[in-house]
Amino acid sequence: MSQIIEITDFSDPALDVYARLTEAQLLNRFEPAKGMFIAESPKVIHRALDGGCQPVSLLMERKDIDGSARDILARCPDIPVYTADEDLLAQLTGYHLTRGVLCAMRRPRLPAMEEICARASRIVILENVQNPTNVGAIFRSAAALGMDALLLTPGCSNPLYRRSARVSMGTVFQLPWAYTGAWPEGMETLKALGFKTAAMALSDNAVSIDDEGLMAQEKLAIFMGSEGDGLAEDTIARCDYTVKIPMYHGVDSLNVAAASAVAFWQLRRK
């Protein structure tokens, strides 16, 4: 039976995770085992639970206890559920809850880069992509369009930040991902594991995304760069291919999230 707790004291330390701790504080870089994240909306929470994430507490509008959160409560019978009306929760969190439900969860153990690559034929590498919305959108496209896993360089926004997880529709809990560690040295690990590397970048010697040799590669790693600067020149130089998406009407590039969807569809394993 769920522990339903009516919120009467905004200063309750148990509510810090929802109201007073920043994303960086929740991440807890110095003690990763104690790190937490917030899953927002029933769909995202269900996918996090399906992915094996451990719930700590729930925060929701009173009406959702017997409404949109009913199935979540059935799956999490032994954790505290903090509740109040919408206006009171908005005062606590500083904004109106998306679909009325938040869940504080323990951060799962991340696999090693080598562990992910061993089972994949199509992987995505994000280099210094810092916008949480873009990270979430890229995860959603990767899951929908046939990618096996994602790797992120240390300069990327964390996929479990609340906005990333919500924009991804919870696919951050479905698709394996890990950090690369030292970069660009990690590229040598990819090549040792048999991956050909493809840099998505504008270049005079770039091949079209529908290049037959590129599409025929058994194991392919697709590199996407940051929103402003794109991929680093050193990264591009180390890749086996530089790849571009043909453009029309004088447009030279797409937002990284939009470009990722085009790339993943074209380069998926047939």
PDB file of C-alpha atoms in Angstrom:
ATOM      1  CA  MET A   1       0.000   0.000   0.000  1.00  0.00           C
ATOM      2  CA  SER A   2       1.412   3.388  -0.971  1.00  0.00           C
ATOM      3  CA  GLN A   3       2.393   5.842   1.769  1.00  0.00           C
ATOM      4  CA  ILE A   4       0.285   8.887   0.833  1.00  0.00           C
ATOM      5  CA  ILE A   5       1.693  12.000   2.542  1.00  0.00           C
ATOM      6  CA  GLU A   6      -0.193  15.293   2.366  1.00  0.00           C
ATOM      7  CA  ILE A   7       2.258  18.184   2.006  1.00  0.00           C
ATOM      8  CA  THR A   8       1.920  20.642   4.875  1.00  0.00           C
ATOM      9  CA  ASP A   9       5.544  21.761   5.325  1.00  0.00           C
ATOM     10  CA  PHE A  10       7.442  23.131   2.329  1.00  0.00           C
ATOM     11  CA  SER A  11      10.711  22.901   4.289  1.00  0.00           C
ATOM     12  CA  ASP A  12      10.526  19.118   4.666  1.00  0.00           C
ATOM     13  CA  PRO A  13      14.009  17.841   3.608  1.00  0.00           C
ATOM     14  CA  ALA A  14      12.355  14.944   1.787  1.00  0.00           C
ATOM     15  CA  LEU A  15      11.071  17.498  -0.737  1.00  0.00           C
ATOM     16  CA  ASP A  16      14.519  18.970  -1.461  1.00  0.00           C
ATOM     17  CA  VAL A  17      14.953  16.645  -4.419  1.00  0.00           C
ATOM     18  CA  TYR A  18      11.929  18.223  -6.114  1.00  0.00           C
ATOM     19  CA  ALA A  19      12.197  21.845  -4.995  1.00  0.00           C
ATOM     20  CA  ARG A  20      15.688  22.865  -3.917  1.00  0.00           C
ATOM     21  CA  LEU A  21      18.385  20.657  -5.460  1.00  0.00           C
ATOM     22  CA  THR A  22      19.753  21.546  -8.896  1.00  0.00           C
ATOM     23  CA  GLU A  23      20.301  18.992 -11.662  1.00  0.00           C
ATOM     24  CA  ALA A  24      24.042  19.177 -10.955  1.00  0.00           C
ATOM     25  CA  GLN A  25      23.494  18.492  -7.251  1.00  0.00           C
ATOM     26  CA  LEU A  26      21.255  15.536  -8.051  1.00  0.00           C
ATOM     27  CA  LEU A  27      23.911  14.158 -10.382  1.00  0.00           C
ATOM     28  CA  ASN A  28      26.364  14.072  -7.439  1.00  0.00           C
ATOM     29  CA  ARG A  29      29.564  13.774  -9.475  1.00  0.00           C
ATOM     30  CA  PHE A  30      31.726  13.179  -6.394  1.00  0.00           C
ATOM     31  CA  GLU A  31      29.608  10.286  -5.112  1.00  0.00           C
ATOM     32  CA  PRO A  32      27.966   8.795  -8.223  1.00  0.00           C
ATOM     33  CA  ALA A  33      26.439   5.890  -6.313  1.00  0.00           C
ATOM     34  CA  LYS A  34      24.274   8.398  -4.434  1.00  0.00           C
ATOM     35  CA  GLY A  35      23.180  10.231  -7.566  1.00  0.00           C
ATOM     36  CA  MET A  36      19.511  10.731  -8.357  1.00  0.00           C
ATOM     37  CA  PHE A  37      17.336  12.039 -11.165  1.00  0.00           C
ATOM     38  CA  ILE A  38      13.742  13.124 -11.642  1.00  0.00           C
ATOM     39  CA  ALA A  39      11.490  11.264 -14.074  1.00  0.00           C
ATOM     40  CA  GLU A  40       8.595  13.439 -15.229  1.00  0.00           C
ATOM     41  CA  SER A  41       5.241  12.219 -16.591  1.00  0.00           C
ATOM     42  CA  PRO A  42       3.695   8.735 -16.331  1.00  0.00           C
ATOM     43  CA  LYS A  43       5.128   7.463 -19.634  1.00  0.00           C
ATOM     44  CA  VAL A  44       8.694   8.415 -18.689  1.00  0.00           C
ATOM     45  CA  ILE A  45       8.307   6.959 -15.190  1.00  0.00           C
ATOM     46  CA  HIS A  46       6.985   3.658 -16.556  1.00  0.00           C
ATOM     47  CA  ARG A  47       9.901   3.387 -18.991  1.00  0.00           C
ATOM     48  CA  ALA A  48      12.363   4.153 -16.210  1.00  0.00           C
ATOM     49  CA  LEU A  49      10.823   1.412 -14.087  1.00  0.00           C
ATOM     50  CA  ASP A  50      10.897  -0.972 -17.060  1.00  0.00           C
ATOM     51  CA  GLY A  51      14.606  -0.132 -17.386  1.00  0.00           C
ATOM     52  CA  GLY A  52      15.246  -1.244 -13.806  1.00  0.00           C
ATOM     53  CA  CYS A  53      15.582   2.191 -12.184  1.00  0.00           C
ATOM     54  CA  GLN A  54      14.914   2.273  -8.441  1.00  0.00           C
ATOM     55  CA  PRO A  55      12.199   4.738  -7.316  1.00  0.00           C
ATOM     56  CA  VAL A  56      12.734   6.735  -4.102  1.00  0.00           C
ATOM     57  CA  SER A  57       9.576   8.846  -3.831  1.00  0.00           C
ATOM     58  CA  LEU A  58       6.746  10.329  -5.884  1.00  0.00           C
ATOM     59  CA  LEU A  59       5.271  13.817  -6.068  1.00  0.00           C
ATOM     60  CA  MET A  60       1.882  14.268  -7.693  1.00  0.00           C
ATOM     61  CA  GLU A  61      -1.365  16.164  -7.727  1.00  0.00           C
ATOM     62  CA  ARG A  62      -4.022  14.679  -5.493  1.00  0.00           C
ATOM     63  CA  LYS A  63      -6.300  13.963  -8.468  1.00  0.00           C
ATOM     64  CA  ASP A  64      -3.638  11.736 -10.078  1.00  0.00           C
ATOM     65  CA  ILE A  65      -3.558   9.231  -7.210  1.00  0.00           C
ATOM     66  CA  ASP A  66      -6.645   7.537  -8.622  1.00  0.00           C
ATOM     67  CA  GLY A  67      -6.036   8.846 -12.140  1.00  0.00           C
ATOM     68  CA  SER A  68      -2.975   8.876 -14.385  1.00  0.00           C
ATOM     69  CA  ALA A  69      -0.625   7.660 -11.629  1.00  0.00           C
ATOM     70  CA  ARG A  70      -2.699   4.693 -10.493  1.00  0.00           C
ATOM     71  CA  ASP A  71      -0.616   2.116 -12.385  1.00  0.00           C
ATOM     72  CA  ILE A  72       2.618   3.708 -11.165  1.00  0.00           C
ATOM     73  CA  LEU A  73       1.477   3.449  -7.547  1.00  0.00           C
ATOM     74  CA  ALA A  74       0.699  -0.218  -8.111  1.00  0.00           C
ATOM     75  CA  ARG A  75       4.292  -0.742  -9.273  1.00  0.00           C
ATOM     76  CA  CYS A  76       5.799   1.278  -6.390  1.00  0.00           C
ATOM     77  CA  PRO A  77       3.823   0.235  -3.319  1.00  0.00           C
ATOM     78  CA  ASP A  78       6.478   0.876  -0.683  1.00  0.00           C
ATOM     79  CA  ILE A  79       7.729   4.397  -1.367  1.00  0.00           C
ATOM     80  CA  PRO A  80       6.384   7.722  -0.013  1.00  0.00           C
ATOM     81  CA  VAL A  81       3.952   9.608  -2.241  1.00  0.00           C
ATOM     82  CA  TYR A  82       3.854  13.364  -1.578  1.00  0.00           C
ATOM     83  CA  THR A  83       0.694  15.061  -2.743  1.00  0.00           C
ATOM     84  CA  ALA A  84      -1.232  18.329  -2.809  1.00  0.00           C
ATOM     85  CA  ASP A  85      -3.408  20.334  -5.167  1.00  0.00           C
ATOM     86  CA  GLU A  86      -1.909  21.763  -8.371  1.00  0.00           C
ATOM     87  CA  ASP A  87      -1.505  25.357  -7.131  1.00  0.00           C
ATOM     88  CA  LEU A  88       0.299  24.274  -3.981  1.00  0.00           C
ATOM     89  CA  LEU A  89       2.685  22.026  -5.935  1.00  0.00           C
ATOM     90  CA  ALA A  90       3.413  24.908  -8.308  1.00  0.00           C
ATOM     91  CA  GLN A  91       4.440  27.010  -5.300  1.00  0.00           C
ATOM     92  CA  LEU A  92       6.747  24.210  -4.150  1.00  0.00           C
ATOM     93  CA  THR A  93       8.418  23.403  -7.469  1.00  0.00           C
ATOM     94  CA  GLY A  94       8.206  26.825  -9.119  1.00  0.00           C
ATOM     95  CA  TYR A  95       6.226  25.574 -12.129  1.00  0.00           C
ATOM     96  CA  HIS A  96       3.132  23.560 -12.962  1.00  0.00           C
ATOM     97  CA  LEU A  97       3.945  19.857 -13.141  1.00  0.00           C
ATOM     98  CA  THR A  98       3.921  18.253 -16.575  1.00  0.00           C
ATOM     99  CA  ARG A  99       1.050  15.784 -16.463  1.00  0.00           C
ATOM    100  CA  GLY A 100       1.054  16.059 -12.695  1.00  0.00           C
ATOM    101  CA  VAL A 101       3.581  13.362 -11.682  1.00  0.00           C
ATOM    102  CA  LEU A 102       7.281  13.376 -10.736  1.00  0.00           C
ATOM    103  CA  CYS A 103       9.364  10.472  -9.468  1.00  0.00           C
ATOM    104  CA  ALA A 104      12.755  10.730  -7.746  1.00  0.00           C
ATOM    105  CA  MET A 105      14.935   7.750  -8.716  1.00  0.00           C
ATOM    106  CA  ARG A 106      18.402   6.378  -8.078  1.00  0.00           C
ATOM    107  CA  ARG A 107      20.787   6.737 -11.004  1.00  0.00           C
ATOM    108  CA  PRO A 108      21.470   3.342 -12.607  1.00  0.00           C
ATOM    109  CA  ARG A 109      24.982   2.003 -13.093  1.00  0.00           C
ATOM    110  CA  LEU A 110      26.262   2.971 -16.505  1.00  0.00           C
ATOM    111  CA  PRO A 111      27.881   0.244 -18.622  1.00  0.00           C
ATOM    112  CA  ALA A 112      31.376   0.664 -19.992  1.00  0.00           C
ATOM    113  CA  MET A 113      31.858   1.861 -23.550  1.00  0.00           C
ATOM    114  CA  GLU A 114      33.252  -1.527 -24.570  1.00  0.00           C
ATOM    115  CA  GLU A 115      30.249  -3.338 -23.088  1.00  0.00           C
ATOM    116  CA  ILE A 116      27.838  -1.307 -25.213  1.00  0.00           C
ATOM    117  CA  CYS A 117      29.844  -1.613 -28.425  1.00  0.00           C
ATOM    118  CA  ALA A 118      30.200  -5.385 -28.147  1.00  0.00           C
ATOM    119  CA  ARG A 119      26.499  -5.878 -28.930  1.00  0.00           C
ATOM    120  CA  ALA A 120      25.989  -3.099 -31.458  1.00  0.00           C
ATOM    121  CA  SER A 121      26.330  -2.581 -35.195  1.00  0.00           C
ATOM    122  CA  ARG A 122      25.072   1.020 -35.306  1.00  0.00           C
ATOM    123  CA  ILE A 123      26.131   3.434 -32.580  1.00  0.00           C
ATOM    124  CA  VAL A 124      25.845   7.198 -32.195  1.00  0.00           C
ATOM    125  CA  ILE A 125      28.533   9.406 -30.669  1.00  0.00           C
ATOM    126  CA  LEU A 126      27.518  12.847 -29.406  1.00  0.00           C
ATOM    127  CA  GLU A 127      30.430  15.255 -29.064  1.00  0.00           C
ATOM    128  CA  ASN A 128      29.768  18.143 -26.661  1.00  0.00           C
ATOM    129  CA  VAL A 129      26.036  18.368 -27.399  1.00  0.00           C
ATOM    130  CA  GLN A 130      25.005  20.574 -24.490  1.00  0.00           C
ATOM    131  CA  ASN A 131      21.340  21.365 -25.020  1.00  0.00           C
ATOM    132  CA  PRO A 132      19.196  18.934 -22.964  1.00  0.00           C
ATOM    133  CA  THR A 133      16.331  19.205 -25.454  1.00  0.00           C
ATOM    134  CA  ASN A 134      18.594  18.194 -28.332  1.00  0.00           C
ATOM    135  CA  VAL A 135      20.036  15.287 -26.353  1.00  0.00           C
ATOM    136  CA  GLY A 136      16.532  14.014 -25.570  1.00  0.00           C
ATOM    137  CA  ALA A 137      15.363  14.423 -29.166  1.00  0.00           C
ATOM    138  CA  ILE A 138      18.415  12.559 -30.498  1.00  0.00           C
ATOM    139  CA  PHE A 139      17.760   9.667 -28.122  1.00  0.00           C
ATOM    140  CA  ARG A 140      14.155   9.456 -29.301  1.00  0.00           C
ATOM    141  CA  SER A 141      15.202   9.407 -32.962  1.00  0.00           C
ATOM    142  CA  ALA A 142      17.966   6.872 -32.296  1.00  0.00           C
ATOM    143  CA  ALA A 143      15.546   4.496 -30.584  1.00  0.00           C
ATOM    144  CA  ALA A 144      12.870   4.913 -33.246  1.00  0.00           C
ATOM    145  CA  LEU A 145      15.171   4.681 -36.265  1.00  0.00           C
ATOM    146  CA  GLY A 146      17.294   1.633 -35.628  1.00  0.00           C
ATOM    147  CA  MET A 147      20.365   2.750 -33.674  1.00  0.00           C
ATOM    148  CA  ASP A 148      21.686   0.262 -31.120  1.00  0.00           C
ATOM    149  CA  ALA A 149      23.369   2.539 -28.574  1.00  0.00           C
ATOM    150  CA  LEU A 150      24.710   6.025 -27.855  1.00  0.00           C
ATOM    151  CA  LEU A 151      28.033   7.247 -26.513  1.00  0.00           C
ATOM    152  CA  LEU A 152      28.534  10.745 -25.120  1.00  0.00           C
ATOM    153  CA  THR A 153      31.759  12.678 -24.676  1.00  0.00           C
ATOM    154  CA  PRO A 154      32.297  14.275 -21.232  1.00  0.00           C
ATOM    155  CA  GLY A 155      31.149  17.700 -22.513  1.00  0.00           C
ATOM    156  CA  CYS A 156      27.590  16.532 -23.279  1.00  0.00           C
ATOM    157  CA  SER A 157      24.502  17.352 -21.261  1.00  0.00           C
ATOM    158  CA  ASN A 158      23.456  14.402 -19.107  1.00  0.00           C
ATOM    159  CA  PRO A 159      20.658  12.318 -20.679  1.00  0.00           C
ATOM    160  CA  LEU A 160      18.954  11.870 -17.297  1.00  0.00           C
ATOM    161  CA  TYR A 161      18.427  15.569 -16.762  1.00  0.00           C
ATOM    162  CA  ARG A 162      14.709  16.048 -16.373  1.00  0.00           C
ATOM    163  CA  ARG A 163      14.141  17.834 -19.684  1.00  0.00           C
ATOM    164  CA  SER A 164      16.246  15.370 -21.683  1.00  0.00           C
ATOM    165  CA  ALA A 165      14.421  12.361 -20.297  1.00  0.00           C
ATOM    166  CA  ARG A 166      11.019  13.964 -20.889  1.00  0.00           C
ATOM    167  CA  VAL A 167      11.790  15.068 -24.474  1.00  0.00           C
ATOM    168  CA  SER A 168      13.137  11.578 -25.208  1.00  0.00           C
ATOM    169  CA  MET A 169       9.762  10.141 -24.115  1.00  0.00           C
ATOM    170  CA  GLY A 170      11.697   7.843 -21.799  1.00  0.00           C
ATOM    171  CA  THR A 171      13.855   6.268 -24.517  1.00  0.00           C
ATOM    172  CA  VAL A 172      16.936   7.223 -22.457  1.00  0.00           C
ATOM    173  CA  PHE A 173      15.920   4.209 -20.353  1.00  0.00           C
ATOM    174  CA  GLN A 174      15.472   1.903 -23.336  1.00  0.00           C
ATOM    175  CA  LEU A 175      18.579   2.521 -25.427  1.00  0.00           C
ATOM    176  CA  PRO A 176      21.990   1.597 -23.942  1.00  0.00           C
ATOM    177  CA  TRP A 177      24.313   4.570 -23.425  1.00  0.00           C
ATOM    178  CA  ALA A 178      27.587   5.422 -21.752  1.00  0.00           C
ATOM    179  CA  TYR A 179      30.278   8.062 -21.597  1.00  0.00           C
ATOM    180  CA  THR A 180      33.378   7.722 -23.731  1.00  0.00           C
ATOM    181  CA  GLY A 181      35.898   8.794 -21.104  1.00  0.00           C
ATOM    182  CA  ALA A 182      38.980  10.544 -22.456  1.00  0.00           C
ATOM    183  CA  TRP A 183      38.276  12.087 -25.849  1.00  0.00           C
ATOM    184  CA  PRO A 184      39.221  11.901 -28.712  1.00  0.00           C
ATOM    185  CA  GLU A 185      41.357   8.978 -27.517  1.00  0.00           C
ATOM    186  CA  GLY A 186      38.188   6.892 -27.258  1.00  0.00           C
ATOM    187  CA  MET A 187      37.993   6.811 -31.042  1.00  0.00           C
ATOM    188  CA  GLU A 188      40.831   4.301 -31.073  1.00  0.00           C
ATOM    189  CA  THR A 189      38.709   1.971 -28.942  1.00  0.00           C
ATOM    190  CA  LEU A 190      35.910   2.166 -31.503  1.00  0.00           C
ATOM    191  CA  LYS A 191      38.250   1.313 -34.335  1.00  0.00           C
ATOM    192  CA  ALA A 192      39.793  -1.560 -32.371  1.00  0.00           C
ATOM    193  CA  LEU A 193      36.250  -2.946 -31.956  1.00  0.00           C
ATOM    194  CA  GLY A 194      35.789  -2.969 -35.721  1.00  0.00           C
ATOM    195  CA  PHE A 195      33.721   0.183 -36.248  1.00  0.00           C
ATOM    196  CA  LYS A 196      34.072   2.448 -39.232  1.00  0.00           C
ATOM    197  CA  THR A 197      33.580   6.055 -38.180  1.00  0.00           C
ATOM    198  CA  ALA A 198      31.446   8.652 -39.943  1.00  0.00           C
ATOM    199  CA  ALA A 199      31.599  12.355 -39.055  1.00  0.00           C
ATOM    200  CA  MET A 200      28.463  14.334 -39.902  1.00  0.00           C
ATOM    201  CA  ALA A 201      30.056  17.594 -41.057  1.00  0.00           C
ATOM    202  CA  LEU A 202      30.153  20.114 -43.888  1.00  0.00           C
ATOM    203  CA  SER A 203      33.275  19.569 -45.956  1.00  0.00           C
ATOM    204  CA  ASP A 204      34.313  19.811 -49.595  1.00  0.00           C
ATOM    205  CA  ASN A 205      35.395  16.158 -49.548  1.00  0.00           C
ATOM    206  CA  ALA A 206      32.312  14.840 -47.721  1.00  0.00           C
ATOM    207  CA  VAL A 207      30.363  11.959 -49.241  1.00  0.00           C
ATOM    208  CA  SER A 208      26.596  12.052 -49.500  1.00  0.00           C
ATOM    209  CA  ILE A 209      24.660  10.290 -46.776  1.00  0.00           C
ATOM    210  CA  ASP A 210      23.365   7.797 -49.345  1.00  0.00           C
ATOM    211  CA  ASP A 211      26.895   6.714 -50.381  1.00  0.00           C
ATOM    212  CA  GLU A 212      26.695   2.956 -51.050  1.00  0.00           C
ATOM    213  CA  GLY A 213      30.044   2.140 -49.439  1.00  0.00           C
ATOM    214  CA  LEU A 214      29.073   3.993 -46.268  1.00  0.00           C
ATOM    215  CA  MET A 215      25.658   2.369 -46.053  1.00  0.00           C
ATOM    216  CA  ALA A 216      27.126  -1.103 -46.568  1.00  0.00           C
ATOM    217  CA  GLN A 217      29.414  -0.966 -43.519  1.00  0.00           C
ATOM    218  CA  GLU A 218      28.759  -3.817 -41.091  1.00  0.00           C
ATOM    219  CA  LYS A 219      29.623  -1.752 -38.008  1.00  0.00           C
ATOM    220  CA  LEU A 220      29.251   2.016 -38.174  1.00  0.00           C
ATOM    221  CA  ALA A 221      29.713   4.783 -35.599  1.00  0.00           C
ATOM    222  CA  ILE A 222      27.918   8.032 -36.487  1.00  0.00           C
ATOM    223  CA  PHE A 223      29.369  11.227 -34.994  1.00  0.00           C
ATOM    224  CA  MET A 224      27.190  14.275 -34.271  1.00  0.00           C
ATOM    225  CA  GLY A 225      28.701  17.564 -33.097  1.00  0.00           C
ATOM    226  CA  SER A 226      27.713  20.444 -30.846  1.00  0.00           C
ATOM    227  CA  GLU A 227      24.969  22.908 -31.704  1.00  0.00           C
ATOM    228  CA  GLY A 228      27.232  25.856 -32.480  1.00  0.00           C
ATOM    229  CA  ASP A 229      30.622  24.553 -33.559  1.00  0.00           C
ATOM    230  CA  GLY A 230      29.826  21.081 -34.867  1.00  0.00           C
ATOM    231  CA  LEU A 231      32.462  18.369 -34.579  1.00  0.00           C
ATOM    232  CA  ALA A 232      36.019  19.271 -33.654  1.00  0.00           C
ATOM    233  CA  GLU A 233      38.448  19.342 -36.576  1.00  0.00           C
ATOM    234  CA  ASP A 234      40.584  16.670 -34.897  1.00  0.00           C
ATOM    235  CA  THR A 235      37.568  14.378 -34.596  1.00  0.00           C
ATOM    236  CA  ILE A 236      36.673  14.850 -38.265  1.00  0.00           C
ATOM    237  CA  ALA A 237      40.255  14.161 -39.311  1.00  0.00           C
ATOM    238  CA  ARG A 238      40.301  10.878 -37.377  1.00  0.00           C
ATOM    239  CA  CYS A 239      37.064   9.568 -38.907  1.00  0.00           C
ATOM    240  CA  ASP A 240      36.976   7.182 -41.868  1.00  0.00           C
ATOM    241  CA  TYR A 241      34.205   9.190 -43.569  1.00  0.00           C
ATOM    242  CA  THR A 242      33.004  12.765 -43.563  1.00  0.00           C
ATOM    243  CA  VAL A 243      29.303  12.738 -44.413  1.00  0.00           C
ATOM    244  CA  LYS A 244      26.823  15.424 -45.440  1.00  0.00           C
ATOM    245  CA  ILE A 245      23.089  15.579 -45.974  1.00  0.00           C
ATOM    246  CA  PRO A 246      22.248  17.107 -49.396  1.00  0.00           C
ATOM    247  CA  MET A 247      20.506  20.474 -48.962  1.00  0.00           C
ATOM    248  CA  TYR A 248      18.284  22.676 -51.130  1.00  0.00           C
ATOM    249  CA  HIS A 249      17.239  26.344 -51.392  1.00  0.00           C
ATOM    250  CA  GLY A 250      20.555  27.601 -50.040  1.00  0.00           C
ATOM    251  CA  VAL A 251      20.180  25.949 -46.634  1.00  0.00           C
ATOM    252  CA  ASP A 252      23.590  24.723 -45.470  1.00  0.00           C
ATOM    253  CA  SER A 253      22.719  22.672 -42.376  1.00  0.00           C
ATOM    254  CA  LEU A 254      20.064  21.376 -40.009  1.00  0.00           C
ATOM    255  CA  ASN A 255      19.756  21.543 -36.243  1.00  0.00           C
ATOM    256  CA  VAL A 256      21.659  18.591 -34.753  1.00  0.00           C
ATOM    257  CA  ALA A 257      18.450  16.898 -33.589  1.00  0.00           C
ATOM    258  CA  ALA A 258      16.832  17.166 -37.033  1.00  0.00           C
ATOM    259  CA  ALA A 259      20.033  16.050 -38.768  1.00  0.00           C
ATOM    260  CA  SER A 260      20.267  13.039 -36.481  1.00  0.00           C
ATOM    261  CA  ALA A 261      16.838  11.771 -37.553  1.00  0.00           C
ATOM    262  CA  VAL A 262      17.791  11.987 -41.235  1.00  0.00           C
ATOM    263  CA  ALA A 263      21.147  10.293 -40.620  1.00  0.00           C
ATOM    264  CA  PHE A 264      19.750   7.477 -38.494  1.00  0.00           C
ATOM    265  CA  TRP A 265      17.020   6.630 -41.001  1.00  0.00           C
ATOM    266  CA  GLN A 266      19.437   6.532 -43.930  1.00  0.00           C
ATOM    267  CA  LEU A 267      22.274   4.688 -42.186  1.00  0.00           C
ATOM    268  CA  ARG A 268      20.337   2.126 -40.178  1.00  0.00           C
ATOM    269  CA  ARG A 269      21.045  -1.555 -40.777  1.00  0.00           C
ATOM    270  CA  LYS A 270      18.763  -2.765 -43.548  1.00  0.00           C
TER     271      LYS A 270
END
